Coordinates of C-alpha atoms in Angstrom, one line a residue:
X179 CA -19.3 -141.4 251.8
X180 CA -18.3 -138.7 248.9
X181 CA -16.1 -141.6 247.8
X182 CA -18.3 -144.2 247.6
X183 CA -21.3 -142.5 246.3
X184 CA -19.7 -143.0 242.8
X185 CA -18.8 -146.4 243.1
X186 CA -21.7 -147.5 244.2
X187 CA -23.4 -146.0 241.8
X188 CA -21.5 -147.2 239.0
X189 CA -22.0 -150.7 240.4
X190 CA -26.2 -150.2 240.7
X191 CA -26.1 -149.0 236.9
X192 CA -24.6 -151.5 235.1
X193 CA -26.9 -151.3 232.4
X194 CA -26.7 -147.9 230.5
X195 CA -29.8 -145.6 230.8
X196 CA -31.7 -145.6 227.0
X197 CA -32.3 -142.2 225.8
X198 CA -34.6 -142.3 222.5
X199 CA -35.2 -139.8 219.9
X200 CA -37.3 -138.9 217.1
X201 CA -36.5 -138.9 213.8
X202 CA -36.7 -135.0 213.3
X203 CA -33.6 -132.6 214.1
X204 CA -34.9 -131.0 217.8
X205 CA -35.7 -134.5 219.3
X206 CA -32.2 -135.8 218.5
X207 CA -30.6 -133.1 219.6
X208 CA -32.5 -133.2 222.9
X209 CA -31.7 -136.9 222.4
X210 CA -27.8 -136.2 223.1
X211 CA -28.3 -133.0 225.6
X212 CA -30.0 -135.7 227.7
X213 CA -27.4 -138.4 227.3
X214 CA -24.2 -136.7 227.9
X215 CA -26.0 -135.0 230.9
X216 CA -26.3 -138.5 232.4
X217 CA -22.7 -139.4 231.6
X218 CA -21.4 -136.6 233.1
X219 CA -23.4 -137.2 236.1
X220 CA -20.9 -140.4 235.7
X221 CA -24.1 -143.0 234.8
X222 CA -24.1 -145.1 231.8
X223 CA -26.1 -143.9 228.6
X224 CA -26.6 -144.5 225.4
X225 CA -28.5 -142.7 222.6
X226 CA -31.3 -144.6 220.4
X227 CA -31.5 -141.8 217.9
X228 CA -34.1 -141.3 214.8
X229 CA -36.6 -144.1 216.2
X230 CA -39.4 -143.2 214.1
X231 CA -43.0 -141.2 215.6
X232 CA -44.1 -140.3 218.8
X233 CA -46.3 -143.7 219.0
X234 CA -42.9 -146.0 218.4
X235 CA -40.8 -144.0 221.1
X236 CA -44.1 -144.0 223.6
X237 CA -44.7 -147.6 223.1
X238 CA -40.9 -148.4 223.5
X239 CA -41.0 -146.5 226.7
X240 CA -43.8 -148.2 228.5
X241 CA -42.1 -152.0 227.3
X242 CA -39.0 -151.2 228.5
X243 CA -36.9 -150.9 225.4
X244 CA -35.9 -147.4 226.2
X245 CA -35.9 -145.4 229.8
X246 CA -35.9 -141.4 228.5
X247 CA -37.2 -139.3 226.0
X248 CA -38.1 -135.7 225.5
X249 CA -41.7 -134.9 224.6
X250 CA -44.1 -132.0 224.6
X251 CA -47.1 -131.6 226.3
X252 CA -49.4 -130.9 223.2
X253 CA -48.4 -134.2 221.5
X254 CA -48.9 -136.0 225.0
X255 CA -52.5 -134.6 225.0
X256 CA -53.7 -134.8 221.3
X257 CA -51.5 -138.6 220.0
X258 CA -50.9 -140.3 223.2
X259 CA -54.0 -139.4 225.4
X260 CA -56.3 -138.5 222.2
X261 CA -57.2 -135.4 223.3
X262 CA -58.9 -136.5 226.8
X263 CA -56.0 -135.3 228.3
X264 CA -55.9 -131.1 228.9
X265 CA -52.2 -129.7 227.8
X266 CA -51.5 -128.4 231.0
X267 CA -48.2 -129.9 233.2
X268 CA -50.5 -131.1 235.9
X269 CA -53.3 -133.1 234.0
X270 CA -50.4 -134.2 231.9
X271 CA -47.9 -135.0 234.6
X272 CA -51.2 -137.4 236.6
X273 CA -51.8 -138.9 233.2
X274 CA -48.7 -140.2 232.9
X275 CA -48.3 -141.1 236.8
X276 CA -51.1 -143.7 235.2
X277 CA -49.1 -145.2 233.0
X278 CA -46.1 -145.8 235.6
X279 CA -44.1 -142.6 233.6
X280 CA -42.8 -139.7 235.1
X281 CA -41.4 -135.8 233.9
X282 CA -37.8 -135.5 234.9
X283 CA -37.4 -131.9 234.0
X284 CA -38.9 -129.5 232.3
X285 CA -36.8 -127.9 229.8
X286 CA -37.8 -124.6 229.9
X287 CA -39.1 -123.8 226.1
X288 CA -42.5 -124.7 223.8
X289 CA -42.2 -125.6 220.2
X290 CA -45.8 -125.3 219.2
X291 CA -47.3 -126.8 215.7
X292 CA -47.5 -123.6 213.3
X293 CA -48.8 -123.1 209.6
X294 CA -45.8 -121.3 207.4
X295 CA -45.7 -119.7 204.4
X296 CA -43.2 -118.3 202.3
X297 CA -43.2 -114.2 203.3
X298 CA -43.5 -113.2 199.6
X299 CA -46.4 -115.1 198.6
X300 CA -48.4 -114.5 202.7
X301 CA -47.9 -110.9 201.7
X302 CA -49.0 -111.3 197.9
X303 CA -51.7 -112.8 199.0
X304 CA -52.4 -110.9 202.2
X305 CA -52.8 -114.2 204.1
X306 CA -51.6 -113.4 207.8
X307 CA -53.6 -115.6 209.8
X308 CA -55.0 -119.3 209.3
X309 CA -58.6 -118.3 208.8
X310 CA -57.6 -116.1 206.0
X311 CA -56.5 -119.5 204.0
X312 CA -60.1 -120.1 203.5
X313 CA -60.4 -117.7 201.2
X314 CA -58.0 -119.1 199.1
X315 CA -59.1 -122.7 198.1
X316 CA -56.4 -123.1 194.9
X317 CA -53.6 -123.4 197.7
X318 CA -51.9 -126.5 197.8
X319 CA -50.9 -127.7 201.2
X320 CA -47.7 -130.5 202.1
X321 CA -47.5 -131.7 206.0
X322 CA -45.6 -134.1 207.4
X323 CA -46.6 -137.9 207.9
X324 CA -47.0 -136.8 211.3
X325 CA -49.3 -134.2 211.1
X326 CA -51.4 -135.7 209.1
X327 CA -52.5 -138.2 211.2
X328 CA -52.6 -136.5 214.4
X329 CA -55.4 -135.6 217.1
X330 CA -54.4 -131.7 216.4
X331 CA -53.5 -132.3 212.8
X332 CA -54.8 -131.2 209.4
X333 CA -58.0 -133.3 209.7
X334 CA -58.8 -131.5 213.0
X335 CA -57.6 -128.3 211.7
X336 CA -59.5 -128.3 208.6
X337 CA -62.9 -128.7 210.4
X338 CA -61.9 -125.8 213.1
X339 CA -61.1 -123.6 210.2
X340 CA -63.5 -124.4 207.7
X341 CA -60.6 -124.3 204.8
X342 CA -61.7 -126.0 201.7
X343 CA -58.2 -127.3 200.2
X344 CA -58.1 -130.6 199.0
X345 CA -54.8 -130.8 197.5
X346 CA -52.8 -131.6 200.3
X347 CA -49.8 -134.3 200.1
X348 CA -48.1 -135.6 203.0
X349 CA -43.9 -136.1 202.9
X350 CA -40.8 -136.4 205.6
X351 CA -40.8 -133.0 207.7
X352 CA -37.7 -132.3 206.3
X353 CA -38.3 -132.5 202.8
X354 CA -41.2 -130.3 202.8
X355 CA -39.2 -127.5 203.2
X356 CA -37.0 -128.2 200.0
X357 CA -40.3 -128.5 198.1
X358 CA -42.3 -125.1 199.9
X359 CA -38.3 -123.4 198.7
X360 CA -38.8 -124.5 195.4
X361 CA -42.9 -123.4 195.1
X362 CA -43.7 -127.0 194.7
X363 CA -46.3 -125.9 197.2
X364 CA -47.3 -122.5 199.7
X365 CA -48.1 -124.0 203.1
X366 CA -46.6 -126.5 205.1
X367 CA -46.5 -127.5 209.4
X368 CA -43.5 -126.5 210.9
X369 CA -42.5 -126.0 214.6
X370 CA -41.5 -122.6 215.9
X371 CA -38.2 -123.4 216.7
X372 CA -37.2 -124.6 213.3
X373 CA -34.3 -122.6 212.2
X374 CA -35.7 -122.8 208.5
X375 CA -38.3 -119.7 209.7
X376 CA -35.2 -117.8 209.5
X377 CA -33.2 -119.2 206.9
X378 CA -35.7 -119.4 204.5
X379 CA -38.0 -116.2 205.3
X380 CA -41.1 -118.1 206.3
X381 CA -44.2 -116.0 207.9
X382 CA -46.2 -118.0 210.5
X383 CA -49.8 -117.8 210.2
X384 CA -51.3 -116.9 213.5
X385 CA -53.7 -119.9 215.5
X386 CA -56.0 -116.5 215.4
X387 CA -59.1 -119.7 216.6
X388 CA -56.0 -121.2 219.1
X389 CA -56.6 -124.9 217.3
X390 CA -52.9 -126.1 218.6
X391 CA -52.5 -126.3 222.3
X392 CA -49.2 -125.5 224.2
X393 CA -46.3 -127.9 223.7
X394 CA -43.7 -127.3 226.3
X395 CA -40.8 -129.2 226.1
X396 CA -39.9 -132.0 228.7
X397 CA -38.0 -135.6 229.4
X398 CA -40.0 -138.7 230.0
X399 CA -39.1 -141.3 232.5
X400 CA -40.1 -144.3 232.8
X401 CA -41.1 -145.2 237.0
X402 CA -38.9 -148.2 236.6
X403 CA -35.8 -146.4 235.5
X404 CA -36.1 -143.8 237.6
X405 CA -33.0 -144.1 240.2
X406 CA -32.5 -141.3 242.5
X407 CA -29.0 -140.7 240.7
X408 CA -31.1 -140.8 237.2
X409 CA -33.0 -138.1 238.4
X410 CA -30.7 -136.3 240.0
X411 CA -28.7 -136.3 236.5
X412 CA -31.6 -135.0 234.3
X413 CA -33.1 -132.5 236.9
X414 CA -29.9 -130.5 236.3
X415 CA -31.4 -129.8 232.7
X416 CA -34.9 -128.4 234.6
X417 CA -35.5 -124.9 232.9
X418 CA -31.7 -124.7 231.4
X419 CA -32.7 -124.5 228.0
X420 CA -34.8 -121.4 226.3
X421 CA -36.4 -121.0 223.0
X422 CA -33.5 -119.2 221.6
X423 CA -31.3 -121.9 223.0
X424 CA -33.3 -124.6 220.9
X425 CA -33.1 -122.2 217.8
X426 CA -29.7 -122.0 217.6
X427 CA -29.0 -125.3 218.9
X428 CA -31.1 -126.8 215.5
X429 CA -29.5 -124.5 213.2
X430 CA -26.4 -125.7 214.4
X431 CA -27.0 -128.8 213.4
X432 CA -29.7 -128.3 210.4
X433 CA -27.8 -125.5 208.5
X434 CA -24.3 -125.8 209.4
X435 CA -24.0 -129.2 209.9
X436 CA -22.1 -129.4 213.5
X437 CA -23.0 -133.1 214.4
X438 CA -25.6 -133.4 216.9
X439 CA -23.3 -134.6 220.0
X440 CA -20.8 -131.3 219.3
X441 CA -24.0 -129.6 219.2
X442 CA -25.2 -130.7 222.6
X443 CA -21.5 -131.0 224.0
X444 CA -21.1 -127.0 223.5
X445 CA -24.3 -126.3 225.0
X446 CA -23.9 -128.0 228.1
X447 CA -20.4 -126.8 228.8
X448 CA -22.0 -122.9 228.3
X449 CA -24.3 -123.8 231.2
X450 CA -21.4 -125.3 233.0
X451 CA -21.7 -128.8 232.8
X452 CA -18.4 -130.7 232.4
X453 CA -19.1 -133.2 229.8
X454 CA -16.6 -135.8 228.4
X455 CA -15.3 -134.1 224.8
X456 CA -17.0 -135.7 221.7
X457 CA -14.8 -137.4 219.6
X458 CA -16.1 -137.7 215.9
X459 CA -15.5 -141.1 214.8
X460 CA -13.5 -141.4 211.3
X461 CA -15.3 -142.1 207.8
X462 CA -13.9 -145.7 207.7
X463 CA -14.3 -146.2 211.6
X464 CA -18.3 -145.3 210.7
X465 CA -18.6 -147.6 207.1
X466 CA -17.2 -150.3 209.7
X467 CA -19.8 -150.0 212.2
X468 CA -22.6 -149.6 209.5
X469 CA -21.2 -152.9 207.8
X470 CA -21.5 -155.1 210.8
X471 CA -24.5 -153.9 211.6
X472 CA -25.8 -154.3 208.1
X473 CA -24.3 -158.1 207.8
X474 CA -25.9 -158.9 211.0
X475 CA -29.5 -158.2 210.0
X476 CA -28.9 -159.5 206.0
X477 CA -27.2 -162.4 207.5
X478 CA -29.5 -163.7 210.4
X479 CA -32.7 -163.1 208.6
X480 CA -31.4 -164.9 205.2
X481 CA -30.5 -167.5 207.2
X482 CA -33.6 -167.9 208.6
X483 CA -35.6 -167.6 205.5
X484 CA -33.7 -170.2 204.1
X485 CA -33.9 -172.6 206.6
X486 CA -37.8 -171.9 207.0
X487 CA -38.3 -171.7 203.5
X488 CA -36.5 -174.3 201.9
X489 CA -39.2 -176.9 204.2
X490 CA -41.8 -174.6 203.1
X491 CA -41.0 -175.2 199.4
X492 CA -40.6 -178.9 199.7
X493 CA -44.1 -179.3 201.8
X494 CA -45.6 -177.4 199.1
X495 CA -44.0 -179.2 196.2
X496 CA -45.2 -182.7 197.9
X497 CA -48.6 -181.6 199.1
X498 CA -50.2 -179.5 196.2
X499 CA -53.4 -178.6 197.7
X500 CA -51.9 -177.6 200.2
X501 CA -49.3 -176.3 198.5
X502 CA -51.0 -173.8 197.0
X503 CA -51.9 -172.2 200.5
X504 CA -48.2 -172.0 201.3
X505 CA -47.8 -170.4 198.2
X506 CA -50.9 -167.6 198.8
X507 CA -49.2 -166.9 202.1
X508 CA -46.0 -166.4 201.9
X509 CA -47.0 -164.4 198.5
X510 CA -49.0 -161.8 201.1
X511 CA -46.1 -161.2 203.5
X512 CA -44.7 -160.3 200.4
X513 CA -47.0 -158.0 199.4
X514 CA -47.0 -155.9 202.2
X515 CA -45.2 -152.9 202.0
X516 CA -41.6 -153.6 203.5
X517 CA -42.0 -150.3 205.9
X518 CA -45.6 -151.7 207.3
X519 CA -44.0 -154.9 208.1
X520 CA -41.4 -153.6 210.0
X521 CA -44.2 -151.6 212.2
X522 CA -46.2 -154.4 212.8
X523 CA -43.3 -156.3 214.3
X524 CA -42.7 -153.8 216.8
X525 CA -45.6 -154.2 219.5
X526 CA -44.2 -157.7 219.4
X527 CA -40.3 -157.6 219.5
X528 CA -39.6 -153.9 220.5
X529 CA -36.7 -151.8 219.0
X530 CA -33.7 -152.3 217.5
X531 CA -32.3 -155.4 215.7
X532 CA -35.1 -158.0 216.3
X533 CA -37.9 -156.2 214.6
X534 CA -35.9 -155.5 211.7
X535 CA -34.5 -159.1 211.3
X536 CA -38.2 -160.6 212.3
X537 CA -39.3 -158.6 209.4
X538 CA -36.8 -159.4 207.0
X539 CA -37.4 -163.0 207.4
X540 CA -40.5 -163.0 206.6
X541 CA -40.1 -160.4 203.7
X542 CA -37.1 -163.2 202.3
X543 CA -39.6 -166.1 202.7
X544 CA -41.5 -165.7 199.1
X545 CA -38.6 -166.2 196.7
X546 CA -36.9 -169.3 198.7
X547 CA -40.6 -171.0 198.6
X548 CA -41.6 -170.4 195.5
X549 CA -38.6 -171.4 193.6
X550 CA -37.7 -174.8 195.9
X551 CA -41.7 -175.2 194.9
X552 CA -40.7 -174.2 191.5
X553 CA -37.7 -176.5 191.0
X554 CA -39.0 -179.4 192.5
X555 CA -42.1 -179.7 190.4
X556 CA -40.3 -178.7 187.0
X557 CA -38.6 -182.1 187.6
X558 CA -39.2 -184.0 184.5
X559 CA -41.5 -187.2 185.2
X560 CA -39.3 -189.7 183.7
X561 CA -36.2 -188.7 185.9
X562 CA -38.8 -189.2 189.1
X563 CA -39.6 -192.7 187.6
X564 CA -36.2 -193.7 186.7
X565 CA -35.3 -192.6 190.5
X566 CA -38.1 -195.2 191.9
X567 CA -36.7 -197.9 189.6
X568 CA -34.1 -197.7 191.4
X569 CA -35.6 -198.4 194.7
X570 CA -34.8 -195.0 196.4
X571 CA -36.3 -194.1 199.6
X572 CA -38.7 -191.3 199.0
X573 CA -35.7 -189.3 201.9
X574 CA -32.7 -190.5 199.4
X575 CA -34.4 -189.4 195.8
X576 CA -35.3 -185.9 197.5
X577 CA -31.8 -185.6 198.8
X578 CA -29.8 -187.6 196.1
X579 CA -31.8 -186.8 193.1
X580 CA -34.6 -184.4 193.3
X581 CA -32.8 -181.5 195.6
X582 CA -29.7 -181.6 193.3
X583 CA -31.7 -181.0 190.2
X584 CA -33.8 -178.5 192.2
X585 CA -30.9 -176.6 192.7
X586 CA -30.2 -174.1 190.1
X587 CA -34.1 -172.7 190.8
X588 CA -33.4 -173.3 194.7
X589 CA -30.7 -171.1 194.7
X590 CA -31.8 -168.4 192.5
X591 CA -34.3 -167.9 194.6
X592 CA -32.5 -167.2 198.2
X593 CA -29.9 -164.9 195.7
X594 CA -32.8 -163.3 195.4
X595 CA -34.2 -163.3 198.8
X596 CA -30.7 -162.2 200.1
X597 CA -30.7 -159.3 197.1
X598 CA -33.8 -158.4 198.4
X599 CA -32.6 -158.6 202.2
X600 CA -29.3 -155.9 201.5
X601 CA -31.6 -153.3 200.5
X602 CA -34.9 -153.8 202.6
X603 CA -32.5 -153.7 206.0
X604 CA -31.6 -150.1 205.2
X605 CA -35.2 -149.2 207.1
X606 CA -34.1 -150.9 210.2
X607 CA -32.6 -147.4 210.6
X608 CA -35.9 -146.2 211.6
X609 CA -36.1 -148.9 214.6
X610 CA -32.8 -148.6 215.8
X611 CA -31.1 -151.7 214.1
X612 CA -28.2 -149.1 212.5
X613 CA -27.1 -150.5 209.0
X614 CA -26.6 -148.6 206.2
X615 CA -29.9 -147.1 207.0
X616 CA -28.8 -144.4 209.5
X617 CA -26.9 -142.3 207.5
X618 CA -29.3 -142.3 204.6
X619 CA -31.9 -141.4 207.5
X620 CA -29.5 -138.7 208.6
X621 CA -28.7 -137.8 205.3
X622 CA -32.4 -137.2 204.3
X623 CA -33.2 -135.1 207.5
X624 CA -30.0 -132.8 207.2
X625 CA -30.3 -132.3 203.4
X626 CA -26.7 -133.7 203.5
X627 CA -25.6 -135.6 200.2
X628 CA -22.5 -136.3 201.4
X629 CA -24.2 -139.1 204.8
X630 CA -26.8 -140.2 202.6
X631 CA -24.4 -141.3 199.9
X632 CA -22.6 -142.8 202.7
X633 CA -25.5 -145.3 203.4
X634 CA -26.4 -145.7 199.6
X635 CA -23.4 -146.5 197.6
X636 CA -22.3 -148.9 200.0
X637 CA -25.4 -150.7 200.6
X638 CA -25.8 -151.1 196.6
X639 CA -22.3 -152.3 196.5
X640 CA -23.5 -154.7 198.9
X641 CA -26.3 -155.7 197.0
X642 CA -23.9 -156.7 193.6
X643 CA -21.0 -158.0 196.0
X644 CA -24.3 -161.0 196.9
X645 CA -24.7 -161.1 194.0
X646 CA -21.9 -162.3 192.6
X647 CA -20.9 -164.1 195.3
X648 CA -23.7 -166.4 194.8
X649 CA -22.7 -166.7 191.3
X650 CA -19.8 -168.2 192.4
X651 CA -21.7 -170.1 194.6
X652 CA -23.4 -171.7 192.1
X653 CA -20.4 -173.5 190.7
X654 CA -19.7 -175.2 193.7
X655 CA -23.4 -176.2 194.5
X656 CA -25.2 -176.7 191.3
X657 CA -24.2 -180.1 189.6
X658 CA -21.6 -179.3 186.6
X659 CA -24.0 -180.9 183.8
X660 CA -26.6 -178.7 185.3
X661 CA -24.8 -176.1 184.6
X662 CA -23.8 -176.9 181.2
X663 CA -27.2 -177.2 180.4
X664 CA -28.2 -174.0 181.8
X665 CA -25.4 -172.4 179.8
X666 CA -25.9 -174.3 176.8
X667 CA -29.4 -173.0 177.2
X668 CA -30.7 -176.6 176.6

């Protein structure tokens, strides 16, 4: 039975078990503790790293797209159960038995919200506790996105504490330190096990009115993914990891740059798990990977854009009234910011690449329309004549005469739509579609020049490689006297 326990199971889990992560240091380091516990339980897993919030990776959850990931208790109560919810493991844990989810371990430390300050200016100031930041209205405040928005956020914290600042920006988690370190600001959110406390000398203001509730750390399961041997595999993580475990597991990775995976490799083998040793893939091995990935979303979506749009264009250019609603449409999509779009797409198509191409589509459509539209209309009216003298079809003088001399403007416009496409994908990093995105995301979140020029160079290389390539294009598509003319500037 020992024998075939393993094989069996390797045969029940074909597919791998989806371990998500949010797009801060502690949750993707979690991310990889949790999936190289499962692969050396010998089960299939794969990590969906840097996903975004806590509403994309709880959403994703519940649809299926992913089947783990590590939460806390206080953001369960105040973002996902909007405060109805008490922080306490057993109105959390029946809460979630609602929603067919399941905790799978609890990891045995609490990162709870905190106020920070820099320790020269809390002591300048004599500010020690939250309350005391009332009596200093000229402070300016920076929280992340996040905490912004949430149940237990600045809006609820400002009414339980009375505090009168106004100037308060929100920016990446990350970045807010760089900018408290540099006195573009004196008070930011942080969570308690950030090593930047330490590095950076921060004082944390005491809850001294207990606004934040409790946020122990755990894993998520969904019910549907939850196979005995899944269980079995992450329940071995139950209480293994302490607050000064998570400490030093995060500056590992934040200050002294240890990738995440040797990060969480080293820490399971010290609690005696045998995990399979992380090999780093190479520089060019990784620009590979984030070029096929990148292609893949420029190259589908373009492709759709132009086949959608280039109808689009035609209807518009042969229907004018109705024309001109085409037009208005496709002008909004393109007026929403690219990052919103890709959002919106997600109740709809999930994580990962379809999202990010969906969005990409749409966000391509504008310049395709609007210059077939544009080409086909700055036909000159004795060329259209001369074409009915002739006895055309109205089929054969769109496809013999008026598409050829459309196409200098046609193809301007999906250069541009594609342009526009090489840069816009590098956010599909957010939803899981990889691309040039990730290591700018990662690059951002470690403070690490080196990854984010990694992503950037390469994706702008990208961006004058279409470029040209569609000037060459050009010369093979656009009529030679066209081109003459165009050159000749006649």
């Amino acid at each position: 039975m020992t024998v075939l326990y393993p094989l069996l199971v390797s045969l029940l889990a074909v597919a791998p078990v989806r371990v998500g992560s949010k797009v801060f240091t502690e949750s993707v380091v979690l991310g990889e503790v949790t999936t190289q516990a499962l692969q050396a339980s010998g089960l299939p897993a794969v990590h969906r790293r840097e996903l975004g919030g806590t509403r994309i990776l709880w959403d994703a959850l519940l649809r299926g797209d992913l089947d783990v990931y590590p939460e806390y208790t206080g953001t369960l109560s105040e973002e996902i159960f909007s405060g109805q919810v008490p922080a306490t493991l057993d109105a959390v844990r029946a809460a979630l038995t609602a929603h067919g989810v399941r905790i799978a371990a609890i990891l045995g430390f609490s990162d709870s919200y905190a106020l920070g300050m820099k320790e020269e200016v809390a002591e300048r100031l004599g500010i020690r506790r939250i309350s005391e930041l009332a009596q200093h209205p000229e402070l300016r405040f920076a929280f992340s996105n996040e905490f912004l928005d949430r149940g237990d956020g600045w809006r609820a914290l400002q009414q339980a504490y009375a505090l009168p600042q106004h100037n308060v920006r929100g920016m990446d988690h990350d970045l807010a330190y760089r900018g408290l370190k540099r006195g573009a600001f004196e008070v930011t959110d942080l969570y308690s096990t950030d090593p930047e406390v330490q590095e950076l000398g921060l004082h944390l203001l005491e809850d001294d009115r207990r606004h934040f509730p409790d946020y122990q750390a755990l894993l998520l399961v969904r019910e549907a993914a939850a196979a005995p041997p899944v269980l079995a595999a992450l329940a071995r993580l139950e209480g293994r990891i302490s607050t000064t475990d998570m400490v030093s597991m995060n500056l590992k990775a934040k200050v002294r740059r240890v990738p995440e995976a040797q990060v969480a490799s080293d820490f399971l083998r010290g609690q005696g798990i045998d995990v399979v040793p992380v090999v780093q893939p190479g520089r060019v091995r990784r620009f590979l990977g984030y070029l096929r990935e990148h292609l893949v979303l420029v190259g589908i979506s373009l492709t759709g854009s132009v086949l959608v749009g280039l109808p689009l264009g035609i209807f518009a250019a042969r229907r004018p009234r109705l024309g001109q609603l085409v037009l208005g449409a496709v002008g909004i999509l393109q007026t929403l910011p690219s990052l919103a779009l890709l959002v919106l797409m997600i109740p709809l198509l999930g994580i990962g690449a379809r999202p990010a191409i969906a969005a990409l589509f749409l966000y391509g459509l504008l310049p395709v329309v609007r210059n077939t539209h544009a080409g086909l209309t700055g036909i000159p009216g004795e060329l259209r004549e001369a074409a009915e003298a002739l006895g055309l079809s109205p089929f054969s003088r769109l496809l013999h005469i008026e598409l050829p001399l459309a196409s200098p403007s046609i193809l301007a416009g999906i250069q541009t739509s594609a342009v526009i496409c090489v840069g816009t994908a590098t956010l599909g990093a957010l939803v899981g579609a990889g691309g040039f995105g990730q290591p700018i995301l990662t690059g951002i979140r470690l403070d690490n020049v080196g990854l984010l020029l990694e992503g950037a160079v390469p994706a702008a290389l990208l961006a004058l490689v279409v470029q040209a390539s569609f000037e060459l294009l050009g010369r093979c598509v656009i009529p030679r006297g066209l081109r003459l003319a165009r050159t000749d500037g006649s």
